[in-house]
Amino acid sequence: MTHRWRAVQTYPETIYSMLWFELLIQGIIHGSMYAIIAVGLSLVYGLLRILHVAHAGLFTLGGYLGLLLTNATGSLILATPVAAAVVGVIGMIIYRVCYHPILDQPPYVALIASIGLFIAMEEIYRLIFGPYGLSYARPPLQFQVQFFGIQLRAAEVGMVVVSTVLLTALSYLSQKTRLGIAWRATVDDPQMAASFGIDAVRVRYLNFFIGSALAAVGGIYVSLLSNLVEPTMGGVPSYKALAIIVLGGLGNLKGTLIAALLLGIVEAFGTIYIGQWLDRDAIAFALLIVILMIRPQGLFAGR
Amino acid sequence: MLHLEGLGCGYRDMQAVHDLDLNVEAGSITALLGANGAGKSSTLMCIAGHVEIKTGRIIYQKSDISDSTPMSRVRSGIAVVPEGRRLFPRLSVKENLVVGGYVRPKQRSDGGMAKVMDLFPRLKDRLGQTAGALSGGEQQMLAIGRALMSEPELLLVDELSLGLMPKMVDICYDAITALNRAGMTIILVEQNTHRALEAASQVCVLESGHAVWKGSAGEAAGNQEMINAFLGIR
């Protein structure tokens, strides 16, 4: 009798702890996806004070190039760095053509240009690749892996691993190398940085290259998770990334990473506990509103 | 070493300095004195390449650098300690020094840092601290150290003593005179006339953007005309 009673008591606890663990893991997977997308946006804002909405268009382009190259070569390992490099260069071209000529204009001019560019990019993708989306011929990383009793797709694990590796590399670059220190100095005070021989324009190009390449990797892994790339796939990530960089304190990289993970986890739990009232994508903005009511400057101070 | 020939400079439509001629000898300390708004800092920042030249030329080491960028001026041996220090507040002390030595090969960075630590031993214990967390005096030491990291031959120092405790002013002036004794040429913009005249070998007094008096520091110390000009009561 005692034994049966204990079994009844412990059974729901196990279920709940497994559910919470799974939700936490799902939150980390989504959070790492948001992080890799939002970091590029945060980098651009930190350096130029521009809300680079067209960043989401580069995310979509990454998805397309990753898919086309993987289908052509059969190798995701080859397709990912090539797509990231190409999108990185296109990011630099966007800086040169769209933002560089209007840097001395008020910030809303660049914002309008960026929104226009994003809309144009979506339409270009629609014209080139068609409106219905493309899928992988043989989607890679779709096998299941076990992680502490939870079934995960290899693409989900890949998302977390690739994000962690790339963001750790970015952190090393910015903290431990002369180039990274010069980059942070330019963010702090571009005129003084220039007076010590740091080429601010080169730093801006580097910024756009890295941010755009990271967005491309995000696009590739999101397309792997859904096995679909479509012209409008940048829409949701674009406004979520904006919510994340505001939450994390505009231009604050550490804040951006923490806000991305927090949003991923809150969304994962929110879909279970408040999903009947609030759509998953609306949770980002509910969280943004709640946090901005408590801390108008975001979770961390902005730059 | 440096010749300003009919230099005029300013910001957009406003001209802050008019027709300034100045000859700075190698190994000297030149003090630019004057009241607020006289054009001292504008002159200094124009030499560093941050203020637009309207007229005249800047000749440095026999080359016309009037059109060169701030970056190339640092490479050619001109460094600036700006008013208000303008450190990179989120970067550590060590990182600020790394930025200072950015134009020099990485291998020389450690040697440069050791020299700065010899000059300001106090910074040794603060290397990992962010620059924004330092006291005013330590920040001024770091600003001088950061400029020295680029191995300058001409050091431009703007308002060295501004907002510092007397003890810190002494430390900073001792450092400046030590650097000058080691052969560095220095141009000093200063409101603290007394300290500037003690350190300087030559003086140029500016009033409303015009040079109104030039001479040696010794002449300046007892010269009523210069004092009148400096106080703006002519």
Tab-separated table of N, CA and C in Angstrom, chain B residues 17-167:
chain	number	residue	atom	x	y	z
B	17	VAL	N	40.879	79.781	-35.357
B	17	VAL	CA	42.268	80.256	-35.328
B	17	VAL	C	42.555	80.956	-36.648
B	18	HIS	N	43.249	82.122	-36.564
B	18	HIS	CA	43.519	82.913	-37.778
B	18	HIS	C	45.022	83.125	-37.939
B	19	ASP	N	45.525	82.809	-39.110
B	19	ASP	CA	46.849	83.241	-39.541
B	19	ASP	C	47.939	83.036	-38.472
B	20	LEU	N	48.022	81.839	-37.979
B	20	LEU	CA	48.977	81.545	-36.893
B	20	LEU	C	50.305	81.047	-37.474
B	21	ASP	N	51.392	81.732	-37.110
B	21	ASP	CA	52.736	81.263	-37.462
B	21	ASP	C	53.409	80.807	-36.178
B	22	LEU	N	53.947	79.606	-36.216
B	22	LEU	CA	54.620	79.090	-35.019
B	22	LEU	C	55.700	78.124	-35.456
B	23	ASN	N	56.853	78.243	-34.804
B	23	ASN	CA	57.961	77.352	-35.109
B	23	ASN	C	58.303	76.570	-33.842
B	24	VAL	N	58.173	75.268	-33.908
B	24	VAL	CA	58.440	74.431	-32.729
B	24	VAL	C	59.736	73.659	-32.981
B	25	GLU	N	60.748	73.942	-32.140
B	25	GLU	CA	62.044	73.273	-32.304
B	25	GLU	C	61.990	71.865	-31.710
B	26	ALA	N	62.781	70.970	-32.287
B	26	ALA	CA	62.859	69.609	-31.748
B	26	ALA	C	63.404	69.665	-30.323
B	27	GLY	N	62.820	68.895	-29.432
B	27	GLY	CA	63.297	68.810	-28.048
B	27	GLY	C	62.801	69.926	-27.147
B	28	SER	N	61.888	70.772	-27.661
B	28	SER	CA	61.384	71.884	-26.837
B	28	SER	C	60.040	71.520	-26.201
B	29	ILE	N	59.649	72.343	-25.209
B	29	ILE	CA	58.250	72.303	-24.737
B	29	ILE	C	57.648	73.657	-25.072
B	30	THR	N	56.632	73.657	-25.891
B	30	THR	CA	55.964	74.906	-26.275
B	30	THR	C	54.615	74.958	-25.569
B	31	ALA	N	54.380	76.053	-24.845
B	31	ALA	CA	53.088	76.204	-24.169
B	31	ALA	C	52.202	77.139	-24.988
B	32	LEU	N	50.999	76.679	-25.286
B	32	LEU	CA	49.998	77.556	-25.906
B	32	LEU	C	49.079	78.021	-24.783
B	33	LEU	N	49.093	79.333	-24.527
B	33	LEU	CA	48.303	79.859	-23.414
B	33	LEU	C	47.213	80.788	-23.943
B	34	GLY	N	46.221	80.997	-23.111
B	34	GLY	CA	45.139	81.903	-23.509
B	34	GLY	C	43.884	81.594	-22.721
B	35	ALA	N	42.929	82.514	-22.797
B	35	ALA	CA	41.679	82.319	-22.061
B	35	ALA	C	40.817	81.266	-22.766
B	36	ASN	N	39.705	80.940	-22.153
B	36	ASN	CA	38.756	80.014	-22.781
B	36	ASN	C	38.331	80.537	-24.140
B	37	GLY	N	38.312	79.677	-25.140
B	37	GLY	CA	37.850	80.089	-26.464
B	37	GLY	C	38.893	80.847	-27.267
B	38	ALA	N	40.145	80.857	-26.793
B	38	ALA	CA	41.193	81.605	-27.508
B	38	ALA	C	41.670	80.877	-28.767
B	39	GLY	N	41.403	79.575	-28.840
B	39	GLY	CA	41.803	78.796	-30.014
B	39	GLY	C	42.951	77.836	-29.751
B	40	LYS	N	43.315	77.638	-28.474
B	40	LYS	CA	44.460	76.775	-28.128
B	40	LYS	C	44.188	75.314	-28.504
B	41	SER	N	43.058	74.802	-28.002
B	41	SER	CA	42.743	73.384	-28.258
B	41	SER	C	42.488	73.144	-29.741
B	42	SER	N	41.871	74.144	-30.408
B	42	SER	CA	41.619	73.990	-31.846
B	42	SER	C	42.941	73.858	-32.600
B	43	THR	N	43.937	74.674	-32.193
B	43	THR	CA	45.246	74.599	-32.836
B	43	THR	C	45.846	73.207	-32.648
B	44	LEU	N	45.771	72.741	-31.394
B	44	LEU	CA	46.353	71.428	-31.072
B	44	LEU	C	45.664	70.308	-31.871
B	45	MET	N	44.332	70.351	-31.874
B	45	MET	CA	43.591	69.291	-32.560
B	45	MET	C	43.748	69.402	-34.082
B	46	CYS	N	44.028	70.616	-34.558
B	46	CYS	CA	44.300	70.787	-35.988
B	46	CYS	C	45.640	70.132	-36.348
B	47	ILE	N	46.636	70.298	-35.464
B	47	ILE	CA	47.936	69.650	-35.707
B	47	ILE	C	47.748	68.118	-35.714
B	48	ALA	N	46.848	67.637	-34.823
B	48	ALA	CA	46.594	66.185	-34.760
B	48	ALA	C	45.725	65.697	-35.917
B	49	GLY	N	45.105	66.640	-36.637
B	49	GLY	CA	44.310	66.252	-37.803
B	49	GLY	C	42.825	66.145	-37.552
B	50	HIS	N	42.375	66.615	-36.392
B	50	HIS	CA	40.955	66.473	-36.070
B	50	HIS	C	40.132	67.728	-36.351
B	51	VAL	N	40.801	68.842	-36.598
B	51	VAL	CA	40.083	70.078	-36.906
B	51	VAL	C	40.513	70.524	-38.300
B	52	GLU	N	39.532	70.942	-39.065
B	52	GLU	CA	39.751	71.258	-40.478
B	52	GLU	C	40.630	72.506	-40.657
B	53	ILE	N	41.622	72.393	-41.558
B	53	ILE	CA	42.466	73.550	-41.881
B	53	ILE	C	41.721	74.422	-42.887
B	54	LYS	N	41.649	75.733	-42.589
B	54	LYS	CA	40.986	76.660	-43.525
B	54	LYS	C	42.020	77.357	-44.407
B	55	THR	N	43.120	77.764	-43.757
B	55	THR	CA	44.185	78.443	-44.519
B	55	THR	C	45.541	77.974	-43.991
B	56	GLY	N	46.573	78.218	-44.783
B	56	GLY	CA	47.940	77.964	-44.331
B	56	GLY	C	48.348	76.505	-44.437
B	57	ARG	N	49.496	76.203	-43.798
B	57	ARG	CA	50.070	74.850	-43.919
B	57	ARG	C	50.642	74.392	-42.583
B	58	ILE	N	50.725	73.065	-42.451
B	58	ILE	CA	51.438	72.481	-41.311
B	58	ILE	C	52.618	71.697	-41.894
B	59	ILE	N	53.823	72.111	-41.527
B	59	ILE	CA	55.014	71.403	-42.006
B	59	ILE	C	55.595	70.636	-40.821
B	60	TYR	N	55.698	69.318	-40.965
B	60	TYR	CA	56.238	68.477	-39.895
B	60	TYR	C	57.377	67.648	-40.460
B	61	GLN	N	58.528	67.729	-39.833
B	61	GLN	CA	59.719	67.004	-40.312
B	61	GLN	C	59.926	67.249	-41.820
B	62	LYS	N	59.797	68.519	-42.189
B	62	LYS	CA	60.033	68.986	-43.563
B	62	LYS	C	58.979	68.513	-44.583
B	63	SER	N	57.904	67.866	-44.117
B	63	SER	CA	56.843	67.456	-45.055
B	63	SER	C	55.567	68.244	-44.752
B	64	ASP	N	54.833	68.544	-45.811
B	64	ASP	CA	53.545	69.216	-45.625
B	64	ASP	C	52.495	68.158	-45.256
B	65	ILE	N	52.000	68.231	-44.026
B	65	ILE	CA	51.024	67.216	-43.585
B	65	ILE	C	49.606	67.796	-43.522
B	66	SER	N	49.434	68.985	-44.123
B	66	SER	CA	48.137	69.681	-44.013
B	66	SER	C	46.954	68.816	-44.441
B	67	ASP	N	47.150	67.986	-45.462
B	67	ASP	CA	46.029	67.191	-45.980
B	67	ASP	C	46.028	65.748	-45.483
B	68	SER	N	46.972	65.399	-44.630
B	68	SER	CA	47.053	63.984	-44.227
B	68	SER	C	46.025	63.685	-43.133
B	69	THR	N	45.675	62.415	-43.019
B	69	THR	CA	44.644	61.995	-42.068
B	69	THR	C	45.253	61.903	-40.656
B	70	PRO	N	44.382	61.906	-39.626
B	70	PRO	CA	44.898	61.732	-38.261
B	70	PRO	C	45.734	60.455	-38.143
B	71	MET	N	45.279	59.425	-38.857
B	71	MET	CA	45.955	58.127	-38.792
B	71	MET	C	47.400	58.230	-39.270
B	72	SER	N	47.579	58.911	-40.428
B	72	SER	CA	48.936	58.976	-40.964
B	72	SER	C	49.814	59.899	-40.113
B	73	ARG	N	49.190	60.861	-39.434
B	73	ARG	CA	49.979	61.721	-38.532
B	73	ARG	C	50.486	60.921	-37.335
B	74	VAL	N	49.644	60.000	-36.820
B	74	VAL	CA	50.112	59.131	-35.718
B	74	VAL	C	51.284	58.298	-36.210
B	75	ARG	N	51.150	57.754	-37.407
B	75	ARG	CA	52.219	56.909	-37.964
B	75	ARG	C	53.514	57.707	-38.117
B	76	SER	N	53.363	59.017	-38.440
B	76	SER	CA	54.575	59.806	-38.641
B	76	SER	C	55.148	60.331	-37.327
B	77	GLY	N	54.500	60.031	-36.201
B	77	GLY	CA	55.103	60.351	-34.904
B	77	GLY	C	54.434	61.464	-34.116
B	78	ILE	N	53.176	61.764	-34.424
B	78	ILE	CA	52.455	62.784	-33.649
B	78	ILE	C	51.375	62.078	-32.814
B	79	ALA	N	51.396	62.313	-31.506
B	79	ALA	CA	50.361	61.702	-30.657
B	79	ALA	C	49.721	62.785	-29.804
B	80	VAL	N	48.481	62.529	-29.423
B	80	VAL	CA	47.740	63.554	-28.688
B	80	VAL	C	47.191	62.999	-27.366
B	81	VAL	N	47.295	63.835	-26.321
B	81	VAL	CA	46.613	63.562	-25.047
B	81	VAL	C	45.478	64.583	-24.997
B	82	PRO	N	44.257	64.161	-25.326
B	82	PRO	CA	43.195	65.162	-25.530
B	82	PRO	C	42.629	65.716	-24.221
B	83	GLU	N	41.968	66.848	-24.349
B	83	GLU	CA	41.276	67.432	-23.194
B	83	GLU	C	40.197	66.462	-22.721
B	84	GLY	N	40.096	66.281	-21.419
B	84	GLY	CA	39.099	65.363	-20.872
B	84	GLY	C	39.507	63.905	-21.029
B	85	ARG	N	40.764	63.683	-21.413
B	85	ARG	CA	41.385	62.346	-21.551
B	85	ARG	C	40.825	61.496	-22.696
B	86	ARG	N	39.514	61.457	-22.817
B	86	ARG	CA	38.837	60.651	-23.854
B	86	ARG	C	39.410	59.246	-23.972
B	87	LEU	N	39.474	58.581	-22.817
B	87	LEU	CA	39.894	57.167	-22.820
B	87	LEU	C	38.748	56.337	-23.378
B	88	PHE	N	39.023	55.073	-23.632
B	88	PHE	CA	37.951	54.148	-24.035
B	88	PHE	C	37.432	53.528	-22.739
B	89	PRO	N	36.315	54.042	-22.201
B	89	PRO	CA	35.966	53.717	-20.815
B	89	PRO	C	35.629	52.256	-20.560
B	90	ARG	N	35.140	51.540	-21.580
B	90	ARG	CA	34.765	50.140	-21.355
B	90	ARG	C	35.935	49.189	-21.575
B	91	LEU	N	37.017	49.730	-22.105
B	91	LEU	CA	38.206	48.893	-22.309
B	91	LEU	C	39.065	48.944	-21.050
B	92	SER	N	39.799	47.861	-20.799
B	92	SER	CA	40.675	47.846	-19.623
B	92	SER	C	41.861	48.782	-19.861
B	93	VAL	N	42.619	49.014	-18.781
B	93	VAL	CA	43.818	49.856	-18.888
B	93	VAL	C	44.765	49.269	-19.930
B	94	LYS	N	44.966	47.964	-19.852
B	94	LYS	CA	45.873	47.303	-20.796
B	94	LYS	C	45.373	47.445	-22.236
B	95	GLU	N	44.059	47.287	-22.414
B	95	GLU	CA	43.501	47.395	-23.771
B	95	GLU	C	43.631	48.819	-24.308
B	96	ASN	N	43.458	49.820	-23.429
B	96	ASN	CA	43.671	51.203	-23.865
B	96	ASN	C	45.097	51.399	-24.364
B	97	LEU	N	46.047	50.779	-23.647
B	97	LEU	CA	47.448	50.903	-24.065
B	97	LEU	C	47.679	50.173	-25.397
B	98	VAL	N	47.016	49.031	-25.552
B	98	VAL	CA	47.145	48.296	-26.826
B	98	VAL	C	46.653	49.166	-27.983
B	99	VAL	N	45.521	49.850	-27.768
B	99	VAL	CA	44.997	50.738	-28.814
B	99	VAL	C	46.009	51.846	-29.115
B	100	GLY	N	46.621	52.389	-28.058
B	100	GLY	CA	47.626	53.439	-28.234
B	100	GLY	C	48.771	52.992	-29.134
B	101	GLY	N	49.142	51.713	-29.033
B	101	GLY	CA	50.270	51.208	-29.823
B	101	GLY	C	49.850	50.497	-31.095
B	102	TYR	N	48.615	50.753	-31.529
B	102	TYR	CA	48.068	50.000	-32.668
B	102	TYR	C	48.867	50.192	-33.956
B	103	VAL	N	49.436	51.380	-34.131
B	103	VAL	CA	50.154	51.633	-35.402
B	103	VAL	C	51.555	51.026	-35.400
B	104	ARG	N	52.009	50.574	-34.250
B	104	ARG	CA	53.352	49.979	-34.181
B	104	ARG	C	53.247	48.464	-34.201
B	105	PRO	N	54.319	47.769	-34.619
B	105	PRO	CA	54.252	46.304	-34.663
B	105	PRO	C	53.936	45.709	-33.280
B	106	LYS	N	53.195	44.624	-33.293
B	106	LYS	CA	52.742	43.993	-32.050
B	106	LYS	C	53.923	43.647	-31.135
B	107	GLN	N	55.046	43.258	-31.746
B	107	GLN	CA	56.215	42.836	-30.959
B	107	GLN	C	56.725	43.976	-30.081
B	108	ARG	N	56.481	45.225	-30.508
B	108	ARG	CA	57.018	46.356	-29.744
B	108	ARG	C	56.070	46.780	-28.624
B	109	SER	N	54.865	46.174	-28.605
B	109	SER	CA	53.838	46.587	-27.649
B	109	SER	C	54.276	46.337	-26.205
B	110	ASP	N	54.885	45.158	-25.945
B	110	ASP	CA	55.277	44.822	-24.572
B	110	ASP	C	56.328	45.798	-24.057
B	111	GLY	N	57.298	46.129	-24.932
B	111	GLY	CA	58.344	47.077	-24.553
B	111	GLY	C	57.753	48.445	-24.228
B	112	GLY	N	56.796	48.876	-25.075
B	112	GLY	CA	56.139	50.170	-24.866
B	112	GLY	C	55.378	50.173	-23.545
B	113	MET	N	54.726	49.062	-23.259
B	113	MET	CA	53.940	48.984	-22.026
B	113	MET	C	54.865	49.047	-20.804
B	114	ALA	N	56.018	48.370	-20.909
B	114	ALA	CA	56.981	48.393	-19.795
B	114	ALA	C	57.457	49.824	-19.533
B	115	LYS	N	57.681	50.592	-20.615
B	115	LYS	CA	58.123	51.990	-20.444
B	115	LYS	C	57.041	52.822	-19.743
B	116	VAL	N	55.789	52.586	-20.137
B	116	VAL	CA	54.674	53.325	-19.509
B	116	VAL	C	54.583	52.966	-18.024
B	117	MET	N	54.787	51.680	-17.707
B	117	MET	CA	54.718	51.242	-16.305
B	117	MET	C	55.864	51.849	-15.493
B	118	ASP	N	57.031	52.034	-16.140
B	118	ASP	CA	58.161	52.678	-15.449
B	118	ASP	C	57.834	54.131	-15.133
B	119	LEU	N	57.139	54.776	-16.090
B	119	LEU	CA	56.801	56.186	-15.911
B	119	LEU	C	55.679	56.352	-14.881
B	120	PHE	N	54.693	55.452	-14.944
B	120	PHE	CA	53.548	55.513	-14.018
B	120	PHE	C	53.355	54.148	-13.347
B	121	PRO	N	54.176	53.841	-12.318
B	121	PRO	CA	54.082	52.518	-11.673
B	121	PRO	C	52.689	52.230	-11.124
B	122	ARG	N	51.966	53.297	-10.830
B	122	ARG	CA	50.621	53.149	-10.266
B	122	ARG	C	49.691	52.371	-11.207
B	123	LEU	N	49.930	52.461	-12.490
B	123	LEU	CA	49.041	51.784	-13.456
B	123	LEU	C	49.244	50.269	-13.473
B	124	LYS	N	50.406	49.831	-12.937
B	124	LYS	CA	50.730	48.395	-12.973
B	124	LYS	C	49.632	47.558	-12.310
B	125	ASP	N	49.137	48.062	-11.170
B	125	ASP	CA	48.107	47.302	-10.429
B	125	ASP	C	46.726	47.463	-11.030
B	126	ARG	N	46.600	48.317	-12.029
B	126	ARG	CA	45.260	48.603	-12.565
B	126	ARG	C	45.065	48.034	-13.972
B	127	LEU	N	46.012	47.261	-14.440
B	127	LEU	CA	45.991	46.835	-15.856
B	127	LEU	C	44.682	46.177	-16.296
B	128	GLY	N	44.089	45.390	-15.379
B	128	GLY	CA	42.869	44.665	-15.749
B	128	GLY	C	41.598	45.458	-15.507
B	129	GLN	N	41.721	46.613	-14.864
B	129	GLN	CA	40.541	47.426	-14.517
B	129	GLN	C	40.051	48.210	-15.740
B	130	THR	N	38.747	48.477	-15.800
B	130	THR	CA	38.284	49.303	-16.927
B	130	THR	C	38.716	50.755	-16.712
B	131	ALA	N	39.008	51.434	-17.813
B	131	ALA	CA	39.531	52.797	-17.725
B	131	ALA	C	38.528	53.732	-17.043
B	132	GLY	N	37.232	53.471	-17.267
B	132	GLY	CA	36.197	54.327	-16.692
B	132	GLY	C	36.161	54.274	-15.172
B	133	ALA	N	36.753	53.224	-14.590
B	133	ALA	CA	36.711	53.064	-13.133
B	133	ALA	C	37.924	53.708	-12.443
B	134	LEU	N	38.851	54.288	-13.203
B	134	LEU	CA	40.046	54.899	-12.606
B	134	LEU	C	39.727	56.282	-12.048
B	135	SER	N	40.577	56.741	-11.121
B	135	SER	CA	40.431	58.121	-10.619
B	135	SER	C	40.876	59.084	-11.722
B	136	GLY	N	40.564	60.367	-11.544
B	136	GLY	CA	40.923	61.368	-12.560
B	136	GLY	C	42.414	61.385	-12.851
B	137	GLY	N	43.223	61.324	-11.784
B	137	GLY	CA	44.683	61.352	-11.956
B	137	GLY	C	45.178	60.123	-12.700
B	138	GLU	N	44.639	58.966	-12.328
B	138	GLU	CA	45.050	57.729	-13.007
B	138	GLU	C	44.633	57.747	-14.478
B	139	GLN	N	43.470	58.341	-14.712
B	139	GLN	CA	43.019	58.448	-16.108
B	139	GLN	C	43.973	59.325	-16.920
B	140	GLN	N	44.443	60.411	-16.298
B	140	GLN	CA	45.383	61.282	-17.024
B	140	GLN	C	46.697	60.539	-17.292
B	141	MET	N	47.137	59.744	-16.298
B	141	MET	CA	48.359	58.939	-16.502
B	141	MET	C	48.148	57.978	-17.670
B	142	LEU	N	46.976	57.359	-17.675
B	142	LEU	CA	46.690	56.399	-18.749
B	142	LEU	C	46.616	57.105	-20.109
B	143	ALA	N	46.025	58.306	-20.125
B	143	ALA	CA	45.928	59.050	-21.394
B	143	ALA	C	47.324	59.370	-21.930
B	144	ILE	N	48.247	59.754	-21.020
B	144	ILE	CA	49.629	60.033	-21.452
B	144	ILE	C	50.279	58.722	-21.910
B	145	GLY	N	50.091	57.663	-21.101
B	145	GLY	CA	50.677	56.358	-21.440
B	145	GLY	C	50.174	55.844	-22.780
B	146	ARG	N	48.893	56.011	-23.025
B	146	ARG	CA	48.302	55.551	-24.293
B	146	ARG	C	48.936	56.281	-25.472
B	147	ALA	N	49.132	57.597	-25.293
B	147	ALA	CA	49.771	58.367	-26.380
B	147	ALA	C	51.216	57.901	-26.584
B	148	LEU	N	51.904	57.566	-25.488
B	148	LEU	CA	53.317	57.159	-25.606
B	148	LEU	C	53.475	55.815	-26.316
B	149	MET	N	52.422	54.994	-26.250
B	149	MET	CA	52.490	53.669	-26.880
B	149	MET	C	52.732	53.751	-28.395
B	150	SER	N	52.366	54.902	-28.997
B	150	SER	CA	52.585	55.031	-30.448
B	150	SER	C	53.996	55.530	-30.768
B	151	GLU	N	54.848	55.619	-29.722
B	151	GLU	CA	56.256	56.036	-29.861
B	151	GLU	C	56.365	57.380	-30.585
B	152	PRO	N	55.714	58.410	-30.028
B	152	PRO	CA	55.702	59.703	-30.741
B	152	PRO	C	57.017	60.468	-30.606
B	153	GLU	N	57.248	61.329	-31.573
B	153	GLU	CA	58.355	62.283	-31.455
B	153	GLU	C	57.801	63.643	-31.040
B	154	LEU	N	56.535	63.879	-31.389
B	154	LEU	CA	55.861	65.123	-30.992
B	154	LEU	C	54.604	64.750	-30.203
B	155	LEU	N	54.562	65.209	-28.944
B	155	LEU	CA	53.418	64.891	-28.087
B	155	LEU	C	52.595	66.164	-27.871
B	156	LEU	N	51.300	66.070	-28.186
B	156	LEU	CA	50.393	67.216	-28.024
B	156	LEU	C	49.550	66.971	-26.775
B	157	VAL	N	49.650	67.856	-25.795
B	157	VAL	CA	48.967	67.622	-24.518
B	157	VAL	C	47.980	68.759	-24.260
B	158	ASP	N	46.713	68.408	-24.128
B	158	ASP	CA	45.661	69.413	-23.949
B	158	ASP	C	45.165	69.403	-22.497
B	159	GLU	N	45.339	70.516	-21.817
B	159	GLU	CA	44.854	70.705	-20.438
B	159	GLU	C	45.282	69.558	-19.519
B	160	LEU	N	46.569	69.492	-19.296
B	160	LEU	CA	47.137	68.412	-18.484
B	160	LEU	C	46.627	68.431	-17.049
B	161	SER	N	46.476	69.636	-16.479
B	161	SER	CA	46.174	69.713	-15.039
B	161	SER	C	44.679	69.849	-14.744
B	162	LEU	N	43.867	69.919	-15.787
B	162	LEU	CA	42.440	70.227	-15.588
B	162	LEU	C	41.743	69.173	-14.716
B	163	GLY	N	41.170	69.630	-13.605
B	163	GLY	CA	40.377	68.765	-12.736
B	163	GLY	C	41.187	67.798	-11.897
B	164	LEU	N	42.511	68.010	-11.799
B	164	LEU	CA	43.330	67.068	-11.025
B	164	LEU	C	43.734	67.656	-9.676
B	165	MET	N	43.942	66.776	-8.703
B	165	MET	CA	44.472	67.199	-7.400
B	165	MET	C	45.915	67.664	-7.593
B	166	PRO	N	46.398	68.599	-6.755
B	166	PRO	CA	47.761	69.117	-6.929
B	166	PRO	C	48.821	68.011	-6.996
B	167	LYS	N	48.661	66.962	-6.189
B	167	LYS	CA	49.669	65.887	-6.189
B	167	LYS	C	49.716	65.187	-7.561
